[in-house]
GROMACS .gro file of C-alpha atoms in nm:
model
  395
    1MET     CA    1  -1.401   1.607   0.431
    2ALA     CA    2  -1.447   1.834   0.135
    3ASN     CA    3  -1.251   2.152   0.083
    4ASP     CA    4  -1.498   2.435   0.147
    5ASN     CA    5  -1.333   2.713  -0.050
    6GLY     CA    6  -1.621   2.700  -0.297
    7LYS     CA    7  -1.403   2.726  -0.606
    8LYS     CA    8  -1.467   2.508  -0.907
    9LYS     CA    9  -1.160   2.309  -0.992
   10ILE     CA   10  -1.053   2.270  -1.355
   11PRO     CA   11  -0.996   1.898  -1.421
   12PRO     CA   12  -0.650   1.795  -1.542
   13ILE     CA   13  -0.593   1.718  -1.909
   14ARG     CA   14  -0.537   1.349  -1.972
   15LYS     CA   15  -0.177   1.264  -2.059
   16VAL     CA   16  -0.102   1.006  -2.325
   17VAL     CA   17   0.167   0.741  -2.288
   18ALA     CA   18   0.478   0.828  -2.488
   19PRO     CA   19   0.609   0.549  -2.716
   20LEU     CA   20   0.768   0.268  -2.519
   21PRO     CA   21   1.105   0.110  -2.599
   22GLU     CA   22   1.083  -0.267  -2.638
   23ASP     CA   23   1.342  -0.323  -2.365
   24ALA     CA   24   1.094  -0.171  -2.115
   25PHE     CA   25   0.902  -0.502  -2.134
   26ILE     CA   26   1.211  -0.710  -2.045
   27ASP     CA   27   1.379  -0.481  -1.790
   28ARG     CA   28   1.498  -0.671  -1.482
   29GLN     CA   29   1.276  -0.462  -1.251
   30ILE     CA   30   0.957  -0.565  -1.432
   31ASP     CA   31   1.086  -0.921  -1.455
   32LEU     CA   32   1.114  -0.931  -1.076
   33PHE     CA   33   0.765  -0.777  -1.045
   34GLN     CA   34   0.635  -1.065  -1.259
   35SER     CA   35   0.831  -1.341  -1.082
   36PHE     CA   36   0.625  -1.494  -0.802
   37LEU     CA   37   0.728  -1.754  -0.549
   38ALA     CA   38   0.473  -2.030  -0.604
   39ASN     CA   39   0.459  -2.411  -0.618
   40SER     CA   40   0.241  -2.440  -0.927
   41GLU     CA   41   0.102  -2.243  -1.219
   42ASN     CA   42  -0.240  -2.236  -1.049
   43GLU     CA   43  -0.084  -2.079  -0.740
   44ARG     CA   44   0.098  -1.827  -0.956
   45GLU     CA   45  -0.225  -1.729  -1.134
   46ALA     CA   46  -0.378  -1.641  -0.796
   47LEU     CA   47  -0.103  -1.390  -0.712
   48SER     CA   48  -0.047  -1.020  -0.770
   49ASN     CA   49   0.147  -0.739  -0.599
   50ALA     CA   50   0.044  -0.505  -0.317
   51VAL     CA   51   0.221  -0.167  -0.312
   52ASP     CA   52   0.315  -0.040   0.034
   53LEU     CA   53   0.231   0.333   0.056
   54TRP     CA   54  -0.002   0.347  -0.247
   55ASP     CA   55  -0.231   0.073  -0.113
   56SER     CA   56  -0.247   0.244   0.227
   57ILE     CA   57  -0.393   0.568   0.089
   58PRO     CA   58  -0.775   0.602   0.123
   59ARG     CA   59  -0.803   0.682  -0.247
   60TYR     CA   60  -1.131   0.499  -0.323
   61SER     CA   61  -1.325   0.584  -0.009
   62ILE     CA   62  -1.629   0.774  -0.144
   63SER     CA   63  -1.919   0.567  -0.276
   64ARG     CA   64  -2.132   0.664  -0.576
   65THR     CA   65  -2.425   0.723  -0.342
   66ARG     CA   66  -2.226   0.970  -0.131
   67MET     CA   67  -2.099   1.141  -0.446
   68ASN     CA   68  -2.454   1.201  -0.565
   69SER     CA   69  -2.539   1.373  -0.237
   70MET     CA   70  -2.222   1.586  -0.245
   71ARG     CA   71  -2.252   1.731  -0.598
   72THR     CA   72  -2.365   2.085  -0.663
   73ALA     CA   73  -2.662   2.156  -0.888
   74GLU     CA   74  -2.412   2.210  -1.171
   75GLY     CA   75  -2.265   1.864  -1.115
   76PHE     CA   76  -1.942   1.972  -0.942
   77LEU     CA   77  -1.762   1.793  -0.661
   78ASP     CA   78  -1.508   1.979  -0.451
   79VAL     CA   79  -1.159   1.866  -0.363
   80LEU     CA   80  -1.153   1.601  -0.089
   81GLU     CA   81  -0.912   1.641   0.201
   82LEU     CA   82  -0.859   1.308   0.376
   83PRO     CA   83  -0.615   1.284   0.672
   84PHE     CA   84  -0.465   0.939   0.736
   85ASN     CA   85  -0.165   0.779   0.904
   86TYR     CA   86   0.103   0.577   0.731
   87ARG     CA   87   0.340   0.386   0.957
   88GLY     CA   88   0.303   0.644   1.234
   89LYS     CA   89   0.333   0.950   1.010
   90GLN     CA   90   0.039   1.184   0.954
   91LEU     CA   91  -0.037   1.249   0.587
   92ILE     CA   92  -0.319   1.409   0.390
   93ALA     CA   93  -0.465   1.283   0.063
   94MET     CA   94  -0.613   1.559  -0.155
   95ILE     CA   95  -0.837   1.408  -0.423
   96TYR     CA   96  -0.931   1.617  -0.726
   97PRO     CA   97  -1.232   1.469  -0.908
   98ALA     CA   98  -1.253   1.391  -1.278
   99ARG     CA   99  -1.514   1.572  -1.481
  100ILE     CA  100  -1.660   1.359  -1.758
  101ARG     CA  101  -1.967   1.350  -1.979
  102ASP     CA  102  -2.245   1.105  -1.887
  103LYS     CA  103  -2.478   0.919  -2.128
  104GLN     CA  104  -2.715   1.216  -2.137
  105GLY     CA  105  -2.432   1.445  -2.244
  106LYS     CA  106  -2.410   1.627  -1.911
  107ARG     CA  107  -2.070   1.680  -1.751
  108LEU     CA  108  -2.043   1.552  -1.392
  109SER     CA  109  -1.760   1.527  -1.142
  110TYR     CA  110  -1.653   1.184  -1.012
  111TYR     CA  111  -1.411   1.065  -0.748
  112PRO     CA  112  -1.252   0.725  -0.816
  113SER     CA  113  -1.456   0.467  -0.624
  114ALA     CA  114  -1.513   0.091  -0.594
  115ARG     CA  115  -1.533   0.024  -0.970
  116GLU     CA  116  -1.210   0.210  -1.038
  117GLU     CA  117  -1.040   0.025  -0.752
  118LEU     CA  118  -1.123  -0.309  -0.918
  119ILE     CA  119  -1.002  -0.185  -1.257
  120GLU     CA  120  -0.671  -0.069  -1.109
  121HIS     CA  121  -0.613  -0.400  -0.930
  122THR     CA  122  -0.684  -0.583  -1.255
  123LEU     CA  123  -0.442  -0.365  -1.451
  124ARG     CA  124  -0.174  -0.437  -1.193
  125LYS     CA  125  -0.246  -0.808  -1.228
  126ILE     CA  126  -0.214  -0.779  -1.607
  127ALA     CA  127   0.120  -0.602  -1.557
  128SER     CA  128   0.247  -0.912  -1.376
  129GLU     CA  129   0.218  -1.108  -1.702
  130GLN     CA  130   0.507  -1.141  -1.944
  131ASN     CA  131   0.507  -0.889  -2.233
  132ALA     CA  132   0.223  -0.694  -2.069
  133GLY     CA  133   0.396  -0.507  -1.787
  134PHE     CA  134   0.674  -0.256  -1.847
  135PHE     CA  135   0.935  -0.058  -1.659
  136ASP     CA  136   1.104   0.218  -1.859
  137ARG     CA  137   1.421   0.297  -1.672
  138LEU     CA  138   1.518   0.600  -1.881
  139LYS     CA  139   1.186   0.784  -1.835
  140TYR     CA  140   1.118   0.622  -1.496
  141ARG     CA  141   0.766   0.489  -1.559
  142SER     CA  142   0.582   0.160  -1.531
  143GLY     CA  143   0.246   0.024  -1.635
  144ALA     CA  144   0.054  -0.228  -1.842
  145ARG     CA  145  -0.025  -0.291  -2.208
  146PHE     CA  146  -0.369  -0.447  -2.247
  147SER     CA  147  -0.685  -0.472  -2.455
  148LEU     CA  148  -1.033  -0.379  -2.338
  149TYR     CA  149  -1.139  -0.737  -2.408
  150GLN     CA  150  -0.862  -0.872  -2.184
  151LEU     CA  151  -0.945  -0.626  -1.906
  152ARG     CA  152  -1.315  -0.707  -1.925
  153LYS     CA  153  -1.250  -1.083  -1.932
  154ASP     CA  154  -1.016  -1.070  -1.633
  155LEU     CA  155  -1.268  -0.869  -1.430
  156GLU     CA  156  -1.543  -1.112  -1.524
  157GLN     CA  157  -1.334  -1.410  -1.418
  158GLN     CA  158  -1.303  -1.255  -1.073
  159GLY     CA  159  -1.678  -1.203  -1.045
  160HIS     CA  160  -1.692  -0.837  -1.152
  161GLY     CA  161  -1.864  -0.817  -1.488
  162LEU     CA  162  -1.855  -0.472  -1.647
  163ARG     CA  163  -1.972  -0.343  -1.984
  164TYR     CA  164  -1.720  -0.186  -2.220
  165ASP     CA  165  -1.864   0.160  -2.165
  166GLU     CA  166  -1.835   0.114  -1.787
  167ILE     CA  167  -1.470   0.008  -1.821
  168ILE     CA  168  -1.391   0.306  -2.044
  169GLU     CA  169  -1.564   0.542  -1.802
  170GLY     CA  170  -1.361   0.392  -1.517
  171LEU     CA  171  -1.037   0.440  -1.714
  172ASP     CA  172  -1.143   0.799  -1.786
  173ILE     CA  173  -1.194   0.866  -1.415
  174LEU     CA  174  -0.859   0.706  -1.323
  175SER     CA  175  -0.669   0.905  -1.585
  176LEU     CA  176  -0.838   1.239  -1.510
  177SER     CA  177  -0.865   1.230  -1.128
  178SER     CA  178  -0.561   1.364  -0.944
  179ILE     CA  179  -0.436   1.270  -0.600
  180GLU     CA  180  -0.197   1.481  -0.397
  181ILE     CA  181  -0.015   1.342  -0.094
  182VAL     CA  182   0.083   1.611   0.156
  183SER     CA  183   0.336   1.565   0.435
  184THR     CA  184   0.413   1.828   0.699
  185SER     CA  185   0.748   1.843   0.877
  186ASP     CA  186   0.791   1.918   1.247
  187GLY     CA  187   0.882   2.272   1.145
  188GLY     CA  188   0.556   2.319   0.958
  189GLU     CA  189   0.703   2.287   0.609
  190GLU     CA  190   0.476   2.108   0.362
  191ALA     CA  191   0.596   1.868   0.096
  192PHE     CA  192   0.360   1.726  -0.163
  193ALA     CA  193   0.348   1.492  -0.461
  194ARG     CA  194   0.066   1.516  -0.716
  195SER     CA  195  -0.033   1.299  -1.011
  196THR     CA  196  -0.339   1.148  -1.173
  197TYR     CA  197  -0.422   0.794  -1.055
  198LEU     CA  198  -0.307   0.664  -1.392
  199ALA     CA  199  -0.020   0.895  -1.483
  200ALA     CA  200  -0.098   0.853  -1.854
  201LEU     CA  201  -0.337   0.655  -2.073
  202THR     CA  202  -0.336   0.574  -2.444
  203GLY     CA  203  -0.613   0.391  -2.627
  204VAL     CA  204  -0.869   0.422  -2.904
  205LYS     CA  205  -1.153   0.667  -2.936
  206ARG     CA  206  -1.486   0.544  -2.805
  207LYS     CA  207  -1.636   0.519  -3.154
  208ASP     CA  208  -1.356   0.284  -3.263
  209TYR     CA  209  -1.326   0.022  -2.989
  210GLU     CA  210  -1.628  -0.180  -3.106
  211ALA     CA  211  -1.459  -0.234  -3.443
  212ASP     CA  212  -1.158  -0.407  -3.287
  213ARG     CA  213  -1.181  -0.503  -2.921
  214SER     CA  214  -0.832  -0.653  -2.925
  215VAL     CA  215  -0.662  -0.320  -2.998
  216ARG     CA  216  -0.396  -0.238  -2.742
  217TRP     CA  217  -0.425   0.028  -2.474
  218VAL     CA  218  -0.141   0.139  -2.247
  219ALA     CA  219  -0.184   0.259  -1.889
  220GLN     CA  220   0.101   0.422  -1.701
  221PHE     CA  221   0.085   0.367  -1.326
  222HIS     CA  222   0.102   0.629  -1.054
  223PRO     CA  223   0.463   0.735  -0.969
  224LEU     CA  224   0.435   0.568  -0.627
  225VAL     CA  225   0.374   0.235  -0.799
  226THR     CA  226   0.672   0.293  -1.030
  227GLN     CA  227   0.889   0.378  -0.729
  228SER     CA  228   0.779   0.055  -0.561
  229VAL     CA  229   0.864  -0.148  -0.873
  230ASP     CA  230   1.208   0.013  -0.880
  231ARG     CA  231   1.280  -0.027  -0.508
  232VAL     CA  232   1.113  -0.370  -0.473
  233THR     CA  233   0.887  -0.258  -0.187
  234TYR     CA  234   0.583  -0.446  -0.321
  235ARG     CA  235   0.466  -0.778  -0.177
  236GLN     CA  236   0.306  -1.072  -0.348
  237PHE     CA  237  -0.041  -1.161  -0.218
  238ASN     CA  238  -0.352  -1.364  -0.298
  239TYR     CA  239  -0.520  -1.146  -0.560
  240GLN     CA  240  -0.810  -1.386  -0.609
  241ARG     CA  241  -0.902  -1.364  -0.241
  242LEU     CA  242  -0.903  -0.984  -0.255
  243MET     CA  243  -1.122  -0.982  -0.565
  244LYS     CA  244  -1.371  -1.217  -0.395
  245CYS     CA  245  -1.426  -0.967  -0.114
  246SER     CA  246  -1.779  -0.828  -0.139
  247THR     CA  247  -1.699  -0.489   0.015
  248GLN     CA  248  -1.433  -0.222  -0.018
  249LEU     CA  249  -1.375  -0.243   0.356
  250ALA     CA  250  -1.284  -0.612   0.336
  251ARG     CA  251  -1.046  -0.539   0.047
  252TRP     CA  252  -0.883  -0.259   0.245
  253LEU     CA  253  -0.842  -0.484   0.549
  254ILE     CA  254  -0.679  -0.770   0.356
  255SER     CA  255  -0.443  -0.523   0.188
  256GLN     CA  256  -0.336  -0.389   0.528
  257LEU     CA  257  -0.280  -0.739   0.663
  258VAL     CA  258  -0.065  -0.825   0.360
  259LEU     CA  259   0.145  -0.511   0.401
  260LYS     CA  260   0.173  -0.499   0.782
  261TYR     CA  261   0.116  -0.848   0.924
  262THR     CA  262   0.437  -0.970   0.762
  263GLN     CA  263   0.528  -1.209   1.046
  264ALA     CA  264   0.193  -1.388   1.044
  265ALA     CA  265   0.208  -1.715   1.235
  266ILE     CA  266  -0.034  -1.933   1.426
  267THR     CA  267   0.123  -1.823   1.757
  268ASN     CA  268   0.175  -1.460   1.655
  269SER     CA  269  -0.140  -1.246   1.674
  270PHE     CA  270  -0.197  -0.902   1.523
  271ASP     CA  271  -0.402  -0.620   1.678
  272MET     CA  272  -0.605  -0.358   1.493
  273ARG     CA  273  -0.832  -0.092   1.642
  274PHE     CA  274  -1.168   0.026   1.515
  275SER     CA  275  -1.054   0.389   1.556
  276THR     CA  276  -0.743   0.329   1.346
  277ILE     CA  277  -0.936   0.153   1.071
  278LYS     CA  278  -1.198   0.428   1.062
  279ARG     CA  279  -0.934   0.701   1.043
  280ASP     CA  280  -0.707   0.543   0.780
  281SER     CA  281  -0.962   0.374   0.553
  282VAL     CA  282  -1.225   0.656   0.564
  283LEU     CA  283  -1.472   0.381   0.465
  284LEU     CA  284  -1.667   0.397   0.792
  285ASN     CA  285  -1.726   0.772   0.795
  286GLY     CA  286  -2.063   0.745   0.629
  287TYR     CA  287  -2.223   0.576   0.930
  288THR     CA  288  -2.413   0.810   1.160
  289ARG     CA  289  -2.421   0.557   1.445
  290GLN     CA  290  -2.099   0.412   1.583
  291ARG     CA  291  -2.251   0.071   1.646
  292ASP     CA  292  -2.350   0.041   1.279
  293ALA     CA  293  -1.992   0.114   1.175
  294VAL     CA  294  -1.865  -0.149   1.422
  295ALA     CA  295  -2.117  -0.399   1.283
  296ALA     CA  296  -1.993  -0.332   0.928
  297LEU     CA  297  -1.636  -0.389   1.042
  298ASP     CA  298  -1.734  -0.711   1.223
  299ALA     CA  299  -1.893  -0.835   0.899
  300ALA     CA  300  -1.578  -0.754   0.700
  301TRP     CA  301  -1.360  -0.949   0.945
  302GLN     CA  302  -1.596  -1.245   0.923
  303GLU     CA  303  -1.571  -1.236   0.544
  304LEU     CA  304  -1.192  -1.257   0.564
  305LYS     CA  305  -1.234  -1.554   0.794
  306THR     CA  306  -1.468  -1.719   0.543
  307LEU     CA  307  -1.217  -1.651   0.263
  308GLY     CA  308  -0.944  -1.835   0.452
  309ALA     CA  309  -0.721  -1.550   0.572
  310LEU     CA  310  -0.808  -1.554   0.944
  311SER     CA  311  -0.871  -1.845   1.179
  312THR     CA  312  -0.972  -1.656   1.494
  313ILE     CA  313  -1.096  -1.302   1.565
  314GLN     CA  314  -1.107  -1.184   1.923
  315LYS     CA  315  -1.303  -0.865   1.991
  316VAL     CA  316  -1.275  -0.646   2.301
  317GLU     CA  317  -1.499  -0.340   2.328
  318GLN     CA  318  -1.381  -0.038   2.520
  319ARG     CA  319  -1.679   0.149   2.667
  320GLY     CA  320  -1.713   0.487   2.829
  321ASP     CA  321  -1.992   0.689   2.985
  322ARG     CA  322  -2.341   0.539   2.956
  323ASN     CA  323  -2.183   0.222   2.826
  324LYS     CA  324  -2.111   0.388   2.490
  325ILE     CA  325  -1.854   0.213   2.268
  326GLU     CA  326  -1.542   0.430   2.248
  327ASP     CA  327  -1.319   0.186   2.064
  328VAL     CA  328  -1.284  -0.180   1.975
  329VAL     CA  329  -0.964  -0.385   1.973
  330TYR     CA  330  -0.951  -0.682   1.734
  331THR     CA  331  -0.689  -0.949   1.798
  332LEU     CA  332  -0.638  -1.153   1.481
  333PHE     CA  333  -0.489  -1.497   1.426
  334PRO     CA  334  -0.403  -1.617   1.074
  335THR     CA  335  -0.483  -1.944   0.905
  336GLN     CA  336  -0.191  -2.167   0.812
  337LYS     CA  337  -0.253  -2.076   0.450
  338PHE     CA  338  -0.224  -1.700   0.509
  339SER     CA  339   0.084  -1.755   0.724
  340ALA     CA  340   0.246  -1.956   0.443
  341GLU     CA  341   0.153  -1.685   0.191
  342GLN     CA  342   0.321  -1.418   0.403
  343LYS     CA  343   0.636  -1.627   0.449
  344ALA     CA  344   0.656  -1.676   0.072
  345ALA     CA  345   0.610  -1.302   0.021
  346ASN     CA  346   0.889  -1.227   0.270
  347ARG     CA  347   1.130  -1.466   0.098
  348ARG     CA  348   1.048  -1.342  -0.251
  349GLN     CA  349   1.095  -0.978  -0.151
  350HIS     CA  350   1.420  -1.053   0.032
  351ASP     CA  351   1.569  -1.248  -0.260
  352ALA     CA  352   1.469  -0.977  -0.509
  353LYS     CA  353   1.625  -0.699  -0.299
  354VAL     CA  354   1.948  -0.898  -0.257
  355GLU     CA  355   1.968  -0.952  -0.632
  356ILE     CA  356   1.903  -0.588  -0.718
  357SER     CA  357   2.155  -0.472  -0.458
  358GLN     CA  358   2.421  -0.702  -0.605
  359VAL     CA  359   2.349  -0.590  -0.960
  360ARG     CA  360   2.370  -0.223  -0.865
  361THR     CA  361   2.695  -0.283  -0.675
  362ASN     CA  362   2.843  -0.457  -0.978
  363ASN     CA  363   2.726  -0.177  -1.206
  364ALA     CA  364   2.880   0.086  -0.978
  365GLN     CA  365   3.211  -0.102  -0.971
  366HIS     CA  366   3.202  -0.134  -1.349
  367ASP     CA  367   3.140   0.240  -1.389
  368LEU     CA  368   3.425   0.325  -1.152
  369ALA     CA  369   3.658   0.095  -1.343
  370GLU     CA  370   3.561   0.264  -1.668
  371MET     CA  371   3.623   0.608  -1.520
  372ALA     CA  372   3.960   0.497  -1.388
  373GLY     CA  373   4.048   0.353  -1.727
  374LYS     CA  374   3.964   0.673  -1.910
  375SER     CA  375   4.175   0.882  -1.673
  376ASN     CA  376   4.480   0.651  -1.703
  377PRO     CA  377   4.641   0.653  -2.050
  378LEU     CA  378   4.824   0.327  -1.977
  379SER     CA  379   4.489   0.147  -1.946
  380GLN     CA  380   4.373   0.244  -2.296
  381ASN     CA  381   4.371  -0.037  -2.552
  382SER     CA  382   4.603   0.145  -2.791
  383GLY     CA  383   4.909  -0.075  -2.794
  384GLY     CA  384   4.996  -0.011  -2.431
  385ILE     CA  385   4.886  -0.193  -2.118
  386GLY     CA  386   4.516  -0.284  -2.159
  387ARG     CA  387   4.237  -0.394  -1.929
  388GLY     CA  388   4.082  -0.630  -2.178
  389PRO     CA  389   3.718  -0.611  -2.278
  390PRO     CA  390   3.488  -0.463  -2.013
  391LYS     CA  391   3.232  -0.684  -1.848
  392THR     CA  392   2.876  -0.666  -1.964
  393ARG     CA  393   2.663  -0.454  -1.730
  394GLY     CA  394   2.508  -0.674  -1.466
  395GLU     CA  395   2.768  -0.953  -1.477
   0.00000   0.00000   0.00000
């Protein structure tokens, strides 16, 4: 729901990406982000990474049609306050709209929506390519280096053709819209984290991009994405299947299955409730009749079945007074293909975490040895008893 305090919010100023060190493009964390477990190059091309908490936030839940009905006469949108649950914990997403100039020169407020969702997924896919994604350990940031031509081509290949001006407008909205995640403790204390969807963006001015469409832009991802890259909490998944989904709801559902149905197997079903999906996706709130929302959800499940993720969908309606639907329980069974995809994702994540843990242990031992050496004069290489050359970090 919208915040009703009636105050006009000043949009954030877009941050530019500070110069990147070249080693940010070869850091081990980004290398792991780009290393998929696949049997062929074609399989690898179909893969990208889902980010646990970030992809569970209902951050693209308001359609353009709803936005138009929510704006004031001056073109303002208020701050959205969207409660949702993440792994049993109640959180709130506060979405601050971007305010940008339209083709007629009028400034309007926009929430990130379906178009921006597709652009972000494509940027994350680009970041999984060598020399395109980066992880800057010193400044703790991650993102993608790309050209507008590349971004447009990749979107088009996935069935989402956009004009250059539409892509630039989408990037504007992503880099100027802020999202704040609020968590409340049992004692009532609130903690929050706030950033724009793209933490920073660097590119060319609009009047210049036509002259050279291959010029490089740089997008810095949200801090939650960077944290996931660092901690290896992302999971590989079938990006091409997600991009084939015709609705936001279907894309949200497949993302949740990737992140939560980690033990998918032919004999291992997974339950999801209509009430849970409505609450956490916020994509069904626009329906005035419950049965229409259920019908939209049924259609989204059927699309995932058509796209090869689910083999069987069992539906049980829970009815109350006057036979009114109170809730629906969906019991889902995966296809062999989706089950195999999830097993590969599990193994890839496990192996990456083991490697990073070992590297960090070795680095810690190396640092301790250095500290011990500096505090012991006999260990200095000055004619006395020496340690020999130190190991290279990460050996």
